[in-house]
XYZ file of C-alpha atoms in Angstrom:
693
model
C 161.132 95.017 89.762
C 160.686 91.227 88.218
C 158.880 88.757 89.930
C 159.764 84.868 89.518
C 156.454 83.669 89.805
C 152.995 84.789 90.552
C 153.103 83.352 94.152
C 156.334 85.014 95.189
C 156.200 87.072 98.269
C 155.910 90.983 97.508
C 158.241 93.072 99.059
C 156.311 95.109 101.366
C 154.306 94.292 104.564
C 150.710 95.052 103.857
C 149.473 94.458 99.855
C 145.887 94.709 98.777
C 145.657 90.840 98.633
C 146.558 91.116 102.226
C 143.799 93.691 103.037
C 141.075 91.617 101.271
C 141.843 88.338 102.665
C 139.126 87.233 105.098
C 140.990 86.308 108.175
C 144.729 84.682 108.923
C 145.307 81.864 111.444
C 148.451 81.348 113.676
C 149.011 78.881 116.430
C 149.987 80.116 119.887
C 151.272 77.906 122.652
C 149.435 78.602 125.720
C 150.045 76.480 129.028
C 151.281 73.702 127.133
C 148.093 73.606 124.720
C 147.424 74.472 121.391
C 144.656 77.452 120.895
C 143.982 78.668 117.409
C 143.641 82.344 117.347
C 142.076 84.410 114.372
C 143.126 88.182 114.216
C 142.348 90.504 111.395
C 145.538 92.394 109.981
C 145.494 95.837 110.270
C 144.341 98.275 107.662
C 146.780 100.498 105.713
C 146.454 103.093 103.244
C 147.166 102.191 99.831
C 150.287 103.658 98.482
C 151.058 104.577 94.748
C 153.707 101.909 94.733
C 151.282 99.371 96.038
C 149.046 99.827 93.578
C 151.943 100.217 90.660
C 153.306 96.423 91.678
C 150.088 95.175 91.762
C 149.160 96.245 88.605
C 152.331 94.457 87.621
C 151.782 91.453 89.473
C 147.972 90.979 87.555
C 149.906 91.781 84.345
C 151.916 89.168 84.939
C 149.494 86.601 85.786
C 147.552 87.083 82.793
C 150.609 86.714 80.302
C 151.187 83.187 81.860
C 147.811 82.136 81.195
C 148.098 83.010 77.866
C 151.190 81.426 77.388
C 149.515 78.217 79.030
C 146.759 78.524 76.768
C 148.765 78.690 73.941
C 151.163 75.741 75.028
C 148.273 73.117 75.437
C 148.127 72.405 71.910
C 151.911 70.971 72.219
C 151.007 68.618 74.763
C 147.493 66.947 73.071
C 147.754 63.179 72.527
C 145.443 60.916 70.990
C 144.019 60.511 74.978
C 143.496 64.026 75.564
C 145.125 67.164 76.116
C 147.766 66.785 79.172
C 148.095 70.047 81.167
C 151.129 70.484 83.412
C 151.108 72.146 86.532
C 148.259 72.190 88.986
C 144.803 71.147 87.906
C 142.380 74.053 87.359
C 139.393 74.316 89.384
C 135.650 73.821 87.644
C 133.646 77.255 87.991
C 130.923 76.762 90.079
C 127.617 77.605 88.802
C 125.114 78.995 91.274
C 121.615 80.690 91.115
C 121.932 84.249 90.255
C 121.160 86.627 93.565
C 119.545 89.775 93.809
C 123.052 91.503 94.167
C 124.476 89.690 90.980
C 121.503 90.464 88.873
C 121.885 94.206 89.925
C 125.608 94.044 88.902
C 124.802 92.466 85.665
C 122.098 95.015 85.023
C 124.646 97.522 85.654
C 127.293 95.692 83.773
C 124.956 96.079 80.645
C 124.173 99.766 81.029
C 127.887 100.343 81.039
C 128.128 98.315 77.664
C 125.376 100.416 76.273
C 126.789 103.958 77.736
C 130.288 102.615 76.159
C 128.772 102.618 72.829
C 129.308 105.980 70.490
C 126.306 108.390 70.912
C 126.326 108.404 67.521
C 124.902 104.872 67.246
C 122.478 105.152 69.801
C 120.931 107.904 68.231
C 120.131 105.891 65.177
C 118.694 103.219 67.156
C 116.627 105.553 69.093
C 115.433 107.481 65.998
C 113.346 104.270 64.950
C 111.688 104.151 68.180
C 108.044 105.273 68.968
C 107.725 108.013 71.709
C 105.932 105.509 74.038
C 109.307 103.506 73.442
C 111.497 106.673 74.251
C 109.471 107.234 77.155
C 109.624 103.774 78.610
C 113.541 103.964 77.790
C 113.636 107.042 79.714
C 112.277 105.164 82.735
C 114.691 102.550 82.890
C 118.020 103.944 84.636
C 118.728 107.478 86.071
C 121.667 107.599 83.453
C 119.091 106.807 80.394
C 116.639 109.544 81.818
C 119.318 112.150 82.373
C 120.808 111.106 78.711
C 117.313 111.765 76.700
C 115.917 114.277 78.816
C 119.123 116.831 77.734
C 118.627 119.381 74.938
C 120.974 117.604 72.686
C 118.775 114.399 72.274
C 115.936 116.575 71.069
C 116.245 115.532 67.621
C 115.130 111.868 68.750
C 112.027 113.146 70.355
C 111.429 115.257 67.349
C 112.036 111.856 64.911
C 109.486 110.013 67.257
C 106.655 112.506 67.076
C 107.131 112.829 63.336
C 106.516 109.743 62.518
C 103.267 109.061 64.402
C 102.273 112.318 62.918
C 101.777 114.419 66.150
C 101.540 118.261 66.092
C 104.396 120.536 67.239
C 105.544 121.167 70.892
C 102.848 123.313 72.516
C 104.780 126.752 73.330
C 107.054 126.770 76.228
C 107.090 122.545 76.331
C 110.249 120.769 75.641
C 110.153 117.939 73.643
C 110.081 115.224 76.019
C 107.424 116.950 78.468
C 105.194 117.090 75.319
C 105.712 113.441 74.353
C 104.753 112.412 78.208
C 101.371 114.693 77.418
C 100.491 112.936 74.385
C 101.767 109.526 74.749
C 102.080 108.970 78.500
C 100.223 107.159 80.826
C 96.395 107.704 81.224
C 96.617 108.984 84.419
C 95.006 112.121 85.910
C 97.924 114.651 86.988
C 96.162 116.233 89.471
C 94.591 112.774 91.360
C 95.859 109.852 89.787
C 92.387 108.564 88.474
C 93.397 105.963 85.898
C 92.136 105.742 82.185
C 92.061 109.535 81.670
C 92.539 109.422 77.571
C 91.594 112.716 76.817
C 94.065 115.903 76.948
C 92.938 119.350 77.305
C 95.391 120.787 74.949
C 94.293 124.504 75.887
C 95.613 124.419 79.467
C 98.179 121.721 78.886
C 97.102 119.015 81.063
C 95.731 115.714 81.254
C 92.940 115.898 84.013
C 89.615 114.050 84.829
C 85.957 115.024 84.868
C 85.892 115.147 88.536
C 89.166 117.636 88.904
C 87.825 119.581 86.037
C 84.800 120.429 88.110
C 87.280 121.269 90.967
C 89.763 123.570 89.539
C 88.218 125.183 86.677
C 86.429 128.392 86.595
C 84.444 130.079 83.821
C 85.003 133.323 82.803
C 81.347 134.556 83.860
C 82.161 133.428 87.799
C 85.745 134.593 87.246
C 85.212 137.890 89.166
C 83.075 135.902 91.744
C 85.672 133.410 92.798
C 88.479 135.992 92.493
C 87.239 138.923 93.715
C 90.597 140.588 94.714
C 92.044 139.988 90.912
C 91.495 142.298 88.038
C 89.368 141.328 85.529
C 92.504 142.231 82.982
C 93.898 138.818 84.521
C 91.790 136.664 81.987
C 93.098 137.901 79.307
C 96.927 136.401 80.308
C 95.701 133.055 81.530
C 95.693 129.787 79.180
C 91.780 128.679 78.783
C 90.126 125.960 77.471
C 86.216 125.287 75.599
C 85.516 122.523 77.686
C 84.881 121.984 81.230
C 83.560 119.281 83.581
C 80.229 119.583 82.508
C 79.888 119.480 78.797
C 82.651 118.206 76.506
C 80.905 119.540 73.015
C 82.775 123.245 72.552
C 80.617 124.033 69.948
C 77.424 124.157 72.268
C 78.836 126.382 75.221
C 81.698 128.391 73.668
C 82.993 129.842 76.819
C 86.382 129.951 78.330
C 87.442 127.839 81.304
C 90.720 129.248 83.133
C 92.410 126.549 85.475
C 93.134 127.852 88.774
C 96.231 127.409 89.706
C 97.371 129.179 86.533
C 95.266 131.844 87.265
C 96.862 132.123 90.869
C 99.986 132.039 89.470
C 99.665 135.144 86.580
C 97.971 136.836 89.361
C 100.532 137.116 91.471
C 103.163 137.647 89.459
C 100.856 140.545 88.300
C 100.051 141.882 91.358
C 104.474 142.383 91.565
C 104.119 144.207 89.028
C 101.645 146.436 89.808
C 102.812 147.004 93.555
C 106.218 148.052 91.543
C 104.046 151.013 89.669
C 102.171 152.115 92.919
C 106.157 152.274 94.527
C 106.992 154.176 91.250
C 109.951 151.793 90.875
C 112.017 152.905 87.816
C 110.801 151.203 84.344
C 107.921 149.503 86.379
C 105.624 150.453 83.662
C 107.327 149.548 80.680
C 108.285 146.021 82.445
C 104.231 145.337 83.299
C 103.017 146.295 79.818
C 105.751 144.198 78.125
C 104.771 141.225 80.514
C 100.670 141.562 79.895
C 101.793 141.481 76.027
C 104.038 138.554 76.401
C 101.502 136.900 78.557
C 98.444 137.732 76.460
C 100.435 136.705 72.908
C 101.240 133.131 74.668
C 97.843 132.637 75.529
C 96.493 133.287 72.243
C 99.671 130.978 70.698
C 98.190 128.316 73.222
C 94.914 128.657 72.018
C 95.656 128.302 68.003
C 98.055 125.394 68.878
C 94.953 123.771 71.013
C 92.993 123.814 67.708
C 95.752 122.236 65.465
C 96.030 119.554 68.278
C 92.051 118.957 68.382
C 92.299 118.380 64.506
C 95.022 115.599 64.939
C 92.971 114.087 67.600
C 89.701 113.904 65.600
C 91.989 112.213 62.811
C 93.018 109.883 65.167
C 89.401 109.267 66.075
C 88.494 109.053 62.386
C 91.695 106.233 62.355
C 90.215 104.455 65.502
C 86.649 104.460 63.483
C 88.024 102.705 60.290
C 89.607 100.060 62.596
C 86.482 99.262 64.184
C 84.598 98.831 60.900
C 87.214 96.438 59.760
C 86.570 94.271 62.890
C 82.809 94.433 62.608
C 83.100 93.052 59.280
C 84.940 89.982 60.582
C 82.231 89.284 63.378
C 83.315 90.778 66.283
C 80.583 92.647 68.526
C 80.763 96.679 68.860
C 80.510 96.453 72.660
C 83.929 95.089 72.753
C 85.687 98.197 71.207
C 86.184 102.034 71.554
C 88.076 104.449 69.787
C 90.769 104.650 73.132
C 91.555 101.183 72.208
C 93.326 102.118 69.077
C 94.550 105.673 70.311
C 98.138 104.729 70.262
C 101.574 105.078 67.970
C 100.826 101.589 66.541
C 97.644 102.368 65.077
C 98.355 105.628 64.075
C 101.461 105.400 61.680
C 100.640 105.829 58.298
C 98.935 108.676 56.787
C 96.661 106.583 54.592
C 94.667 103.512 55.586
C 95.557 100.787 52.911
C 94.907 97.176 52.821
C 98.844 96.458 53.647
C 98.556 98.699 56.646
C 95.349 96.818 57.955
C 97.070 93.193 57.623
C 100.196 94.797 59.866
C 98.042 96.126 62.671
C 95.540 93.164 62.078
C 96.843 90.796 64.785
C 97.457 93.540 67.552
C 93.694 94.877 66.800
C 92.169 91.373 66.868
C 93.845 90.590 70.082
C 93.012 93.357 71.926
C 88.809 92.952 71.166
C 89.248 89.454 71.976
C 90.832 90.277 75.709
C 88.187 92.874 75.752
C 85.290 90.109 74.542
C 86.598 87.543 77.092
C 86.286 90.047 80.014
C 82.672 91.256 78.849
C 81.712 87.666 79.137
C 83.314 86.798 82.260
C 81.247 89.927 83.926
C 78.129 88.595 82.023
C 78.552 85.229 83.645
C 78.820 86.854 87.225
C 75.733 88.961 86.551
C 73.829 85.883 85.172
C 74.936 83.607 88.193
C 74.058 86.546 90.813
C 70.783 86.850 89.109
C 69.985 83.260 89.575
C 71.279 82.903 93.030
C 68.701 85.858 94.110
C 65.906 83.394 92.947
C 67.630 80.402 94.948
C 67.616 83.032 97.895
C 63.965 83.440 97.767
C 63.451 79.800 98.387
C 65.899 79.178 101.099
C 64.368 81.712 103.087
C 61.079 80.113 102.444
C 62.407 76.874 103.506
C 64.133 78.581 106.502
C 61.333 80.114 107.977
C 59.488 76.528 108.491
C 62.255 76.026 111.017
C 62.903 77.601 114.325
C 64.707 80.674 114.094
C 67.629 79.024 116.392
C 68.268 76.561 113.780
C 68.706 79.445 111.478
C 72.166 79.742 112.893
C 73.344 76.175 111.995
C 72.252 76.334 108.410
C 74.667 76.911 105.466
C 74.784 80.109 104.212
C 73.541 80.945 100.758
C 76.999 80.650 98.779
C 77.765 77.287 100.674
C 74.533 76.137 99.478
C 75.208 77.028 95.907
C 78.463 74.997 96.089
C 76.000 71.536 96.759
C 76.176 70.008 92.770
C 72.254 70.107 92.575
C 72.353 73.942 92.785
C 75.725 74.369 91.095
C 74.426 72.579 87.852
C 71.717 74.589 87.705
C 73.592 78.178 88.621
C 76.172 77.681 85.986
C 74.422 76.067 83.455
C 74.208 77.839 79.854
C 73.563 81.375 79.425
C 70.613 80.120 76.860
C 69.200 78.229 78.964
C 66.172 80.065 81.061
C 66.276 79.416 84.693
C 63.092 80.555 86.849
C 61.672 79.373 90.217
C 60.559 75.783 88.635
C 63.800 75.067 87.756
C 65.202 75.266 91.379
C 62.387 73.679 93.238
C 62.896 69.748 92.750
C 66.360 70.485 94.502
C 64.853 72.686 97.508
C 62.650 69.838 97.918
C 65.940 67.943 98.894
C 66.948 70.308 101.722
C 65.288 68.413 104.430
C 67.939 65.502 103.372
C 70.494 67.742 102.135
C 71.021 70.353 105.031
C 72.079 67.334 107.479
C 74.126 65.737 104.974
C 76.034 68.822 104.755
C 76.338 69.250 108.574
C 77.764 65.655 109.086
C 79.994 66.295 106.142
C 81.377 69.316 107.912
C 81.693 67.868 111.374
C 83.929 65.138 109.353
C 86.207 67.880 107.937
C 86.615 69.218 111.141
C 87.364 66.124 113.088
C 89.998 65.614 110.562
C 91.840 68.691 111.285
C 92.378 67.617 115.207
C 95.302 66.118 116.382
C 93.930 63.445 118.972
C 95.800 61.671 121.152
C 95.786 57.817 121.216
C 95.948 57.661 125.141
C 92.110 59.355 125.252
C 89.073 58.582 123.568
C 85.618 60.411 123.336
C 82.593 60.297 121.550
C 82.594 63.597 120.126
C 86.137 65.301 119.555
C 84.287 68.443 118.845
C 83.465 68.784 122.618
C 87.013 68.555 123.731
C 88.432 71.657 125.076
C 91.554 71.426 122.891
C 89.375 71.487 119.706
C 90.227 75.060 119.048
C 89.467 76.508 115.260
C 89.875 79.879 113.594
C 88.496 81.469 110.779
C 90.941 82.119 108.392
C 89.363 84.279 106.190
C 91.254 87.585 105.646
C 88.298 90.081 106.454
C 87.470 87.920 109.847
C 89.075 89.071 112.899
C 89.780 92.832 114.272
C 92.696 94.918 114.533
C 93.450 96.478 117.763
C 96.304 98.243 119.674
C 97.935 97.221 122.422
C 101.828 97.561 124.399
C 102.587 94.769 121.631
C 101.704 97.388 118.772
C 98.935 96.774 116.411
C 98.061 93.386 116.304
C 95.162 91.073 114.410
C 93.219 89.548 117.108
C 91.427 86.370 116.236
C 88.202 84.896 117.599
C 88.700 81.460 119.092
C 86.134 78.710 117.857
C 85.564 76.409 120.416
C 82.117 73.854 120.464
C 80.304 73.098 117.615
C 77.934 75.297 118.192
C 80.181 78.505 117.824
C 81.618 76.804 114.707
C 78.282 76.043 113.058
C 77.155 79.583 113.924
C 80.018 81.846 112.987
C 79.876 84.338 110.122
C 82.328 86.778 109.433
C 79.434 89.511 109.753
C 78.151 88.748 113.377
C 75.797 91.667 114.215
C 72.634 91.552 111.594
C 73.408 88.018 110.517
C 71.151 86.499 108.242
C 71.316 83.762 105.308
C 71.439 86.737 102.648
C 73.908 88.965 104.442
C 76.717 86.233 105.203
C 79.957 86.408 103.340
C 81.083 83.972 100.704
C 84.664 83.905 101.959
C 84.256 81.995 105.447
C 86.722 79.067 105.439
C 87.810 77.619 108.911
C 91.223 75.914 110.207
C 92.505 74.326 113.272
C 94.250 76.444 115.416
C 97.398 74.953 116.368
C 98.407 77.729 119.214
C 94.961 77.920 120.355
C 94.658 74.208 120.931
C 98.107 74.321 122.650
C 96.898 77.323 125.062
C 93.977 75.388 126.069
C 96.172 72.123 126.648
C 98.155 74.111 129.025
C 94.968 75.543 130.835
C 93.646 72.107 131.077
C 96.846 70.841 132.960
C 96.653 73.792 134.915
C 93.129 72.484 136.047
C 94.674 69.174 137.094
C 92.674 67.716 134.430
C 93.503 65.521 131.081
C 93.726 67.732 127.998
C 92.915 64.705 125.810
C 89.585 63.795 127.760
C 88.264 67.320 128.896
C 85.609 68.339 127.524
C 84.273 72.147 127.200
C 81.376 71.583 129.526
C 83.614 70.448 132.331
C 85.867 73.838 131.503
C 83.129 75.599 131.695
C 81.744 74.381 135.223
C 85.109 74.785 136.705
C 84.958 78.904 135.451
C 88.551 79.305 136.567
C 90.750 82.230 136.254
C 94.247 82.493 134.810
C 96.929 85.333 134.375
C 99.254 85.365 131.672
C 102.902 86.047 133.326
C 104.257 87.566 129.727
C 102.110 90.358 129.714
C 103.198 93.405 132.280
C 100.930 93.976 134.995
C 98.190 96.527 134.921
C 99.567 97.813 138.166
C 102.538 96.966 139.944
C 101.845 93.463 141.476
C 98.234 93.320 139.813
C 97.419 91.245 136.759
C 94.626 91.003 134.633
C 92.318 87.744 135.202
C 90.859 85.814 131.876
C 88.211 83.269 131.837
C 89.595 80.091 130.273
C 87.960 80.976 126.639
C 89.349 84.321 126.709
C 92.816 82.986 127.922
C 92.733 81.057 124.873
C 91.992 84.041 122.018
C 94.760 85.571 124.004
C 97.431 83.444 123.610
C 96.262 83.017 119.818
C 96.597 86.571 119.172
C 99.994 87.325 121.046
C 101.477 83.726 121.417
C 102.025 83.978 125.115
C 102.508 80.710 126.752
C 103.087 81.439 130.731
C 100.062 81.150 132.761
C 99.098 81.143 136.192
C 96.047 79.529 137.779
C 94.427 81.677 140.161
C 93.581 80.481 143.732
C 89.977 80.684 144.706
C 90.560 83.816 146.731
C 92.205 85.398 143.832
C 89.542 84.117 141.620
C 86.807 85.878 143.497
C 88.161 89.002 143.891
C 88.277 88.739 139.791
C 84.891 87.595 139.658
C 83.548 90.548 142.107
C 84.688 93.185 139.453
C 83.847 91.690 136.480
C 81.108 93.196 134.283
C 79.256 90.494 132.335
C 76.760 93.015 130.542
C 75.219 89.975 128.485
C 71.746 91.654 128.786
C 72.456 94.821 127.201
C 74.512 93.166 124.141
C 73.051 93.115 120.659
C 73.030 89.455 120.487
C 69.393 88.180 121.262
C 66.371 87.123 119.123
C 62.682 85.837 119.265
C 62.774 81.850 118.963
C 59.314 82.199 117.601
C 59.037 84.476 114.351
C 61.728 84.727 111.801
C 60.958 88.546 111.151
C 62.489 89.167 114.249
C 66.011 87.833 113.575
C 65.739 89.510 109.710
C 65.258 93.029 111.630
C 68.620 91.977 113.545
C 69.751 91.351 116.980
C 68.966 93.011 119.840
C 68.899 93.231 123.187
C 67.356 90.950 125.873
C 65.170 93.481 127.465
C 63.802 94.300 123.668
C 63.320 90.533 122.859
C 61.379 89.916 126.065
C 59.268 92.954 125.454
C 58.611 91.592 121.970
C 57.791 88.480 123.428
C 55.414 89.746 125.629
C 53.595 92.140 123.325
C 53.670 90.054 120.319
C 53.478 86.420 121.656
C 51.726 86.882 124.641
C 54.278 85.110 127.022
C 54.240 86.881 130.350
C 57.488 84.831 131.519
C 59.833 83.909 128.761
C 62.556 81.169 129.073
C 65.893 80.791 127.488
C 66.253 78.978 124.789
C 62.820 77.742 124.095
C 61.415 81.168 123.889
C 64.504 83.462 122.879
C 68.162 82.637 122.571
C 71.679 83.975 122.643
C 73.229 84.146 119.356
C 75.485 80.863 119.582
C 78.748 82.246 117.701
C 79.557 84.554 120.485
C 81.144 83.512 123.927
C 79.206 84.213 126.777
C 82.180 85.655 128.784
C 82.725 88.652 131.018
C 82.556 91.494 128.640
C 85.031 93.411 131.045
C 88.745 91.634 130.809
C 90.108 94.537 132.713
C 89.696 93.052 136.308
C 92.959 92.564 137.948
C 93.898 91.564 141.338
C 97.227 91.070 143.373
C 98.369 87.308 142.798
C 100.965 84.935 144.974
C 104.175 84.433 143.334
C 103.412 82.566 140.322
C 104.858 79.084 139.471
C 106.389 78.807 136.154
C 104.044 76.429 133.814
C 107.423 74.459 133.068
C 107.488 73.970 136.518
C 104.009 72.179 136.704
């Protein structure tokens, strides 16, 4: 059938174009109004006739496009080409998405497989074994093609180009190439940088796995008491163990445990057939034994050839190292594993032409190792100098009261000051001693207050202060909630929400200044370096809601005022512990709960409900490991202790009969003194939503 134009209707109801159209619209009159209804056309099975008609339509469209392109030359003028008919739309250029990139990659592979196999084999013949291994890992189709028996010639040509030995008995070419030139990873445990291959057992394993999975011939009968000693003759072996690498010093045999177990189980089946008088069992056992003994012997002989080839590679690596030493590079930046790759082991002779070809790659490897070594040495030198500063800083801190220690900068924050940073990062040839830091440490009485003032100004700049209220100390506001943004701060717990990362709310300057990511056992020497603070928007929002529930102004209410009220709040978004009974939170605990769960609906408990909650709460402050003596530094360095232990220390050591807080002992300022148990609950009245307050 011939169609007049590509837009002519097809002589059937449903076509592929109709099925693929997203939606059609039609106007329907209902009660005098026009309504636009969208409906999806019904899907029908495609018939052979529809397919033929659609193909004919596409062919006709392509022919007309070719004719239009040919006619454009006739319509050209001095003012450009004039094209009759509807204007062509300009193609949109959009960024490729992940889906389109995948399609393009698949299209590239389709084009690759559309090439004749002879061309692919010819190109692959110039690749190294490592290149072919990488090529086989790009797609499943390439992996299947390169691992087929028909492509063994490619692997052989690549193996011959680097002078590698023949395949081990029973190994295919791809498997042998993976063992020799694959990634240096232990086959047993996955340890990286395992460059040595045990050719006797045909495995790449680390030293730890050798110690775990190799058994010597002397201990074979002890490890496998139920196996016959003749099994050892059928198992492949190596001369190297996990304890010694010199095969000449200990020429014993070592067997891989799984190989011994596999052969022993197969041998046990044959022996059972002999005991059961199975016909031909003895002949089968004898043939199996002869086969395995010959195979083990051939593997051992092949391992000697591979060891000789490996020693040749080590000689080639040694020659490359000697050339690099002549250029002035350090021997500490080189090892023979660096050059144990096909790029450096191609030619049979080490000529000047070969050295000129591999020199850029060898120099790049050595310079990379040199840069890494110098970076490690600089870090070690920095830590060594920091330890000198640490001793001087501890001596300065001992002149202060232990309570003031909590507000001092830690050793890493101190090292960021310019007077100390210049000394720590001075040239490696400069000798740094205790005398080098004395002028700078003499300025600590001035530097520490300046550091504290700068830290306060930095924290105040993070706050979102309201213009309606003014306060002398913005950090004293109840809405001044900060959080430590270090990745190792906080703790992970589980609740009805699932696993959550809880955050510690830092409320008040004392809590902020004393905060360290290591709370228990804190000292100047053990504080973590990565302690960074940030303003908590969720914590400030929760604190503002709680202050409004207390009928106070969030822009004026201080932390002391909220502590004096000592109210209890219930989270309405959390399920009750018991039907009708809600958990009661002090206001600081409620802020931490809101930061962790992002819950925003709170209820202020009545005085009666608050009293019932307080009766069930457990404080337990005296038993917390958060107390210390304020008279000696040795107590703080030894770690935090309970209140009773601190009082006992004061009475026995300092002869203080009635210690007082905080002059004699103090609580760690980084912890909020809130009830330890938040499981106390009570029945509450019908809560009023926060939005209605």
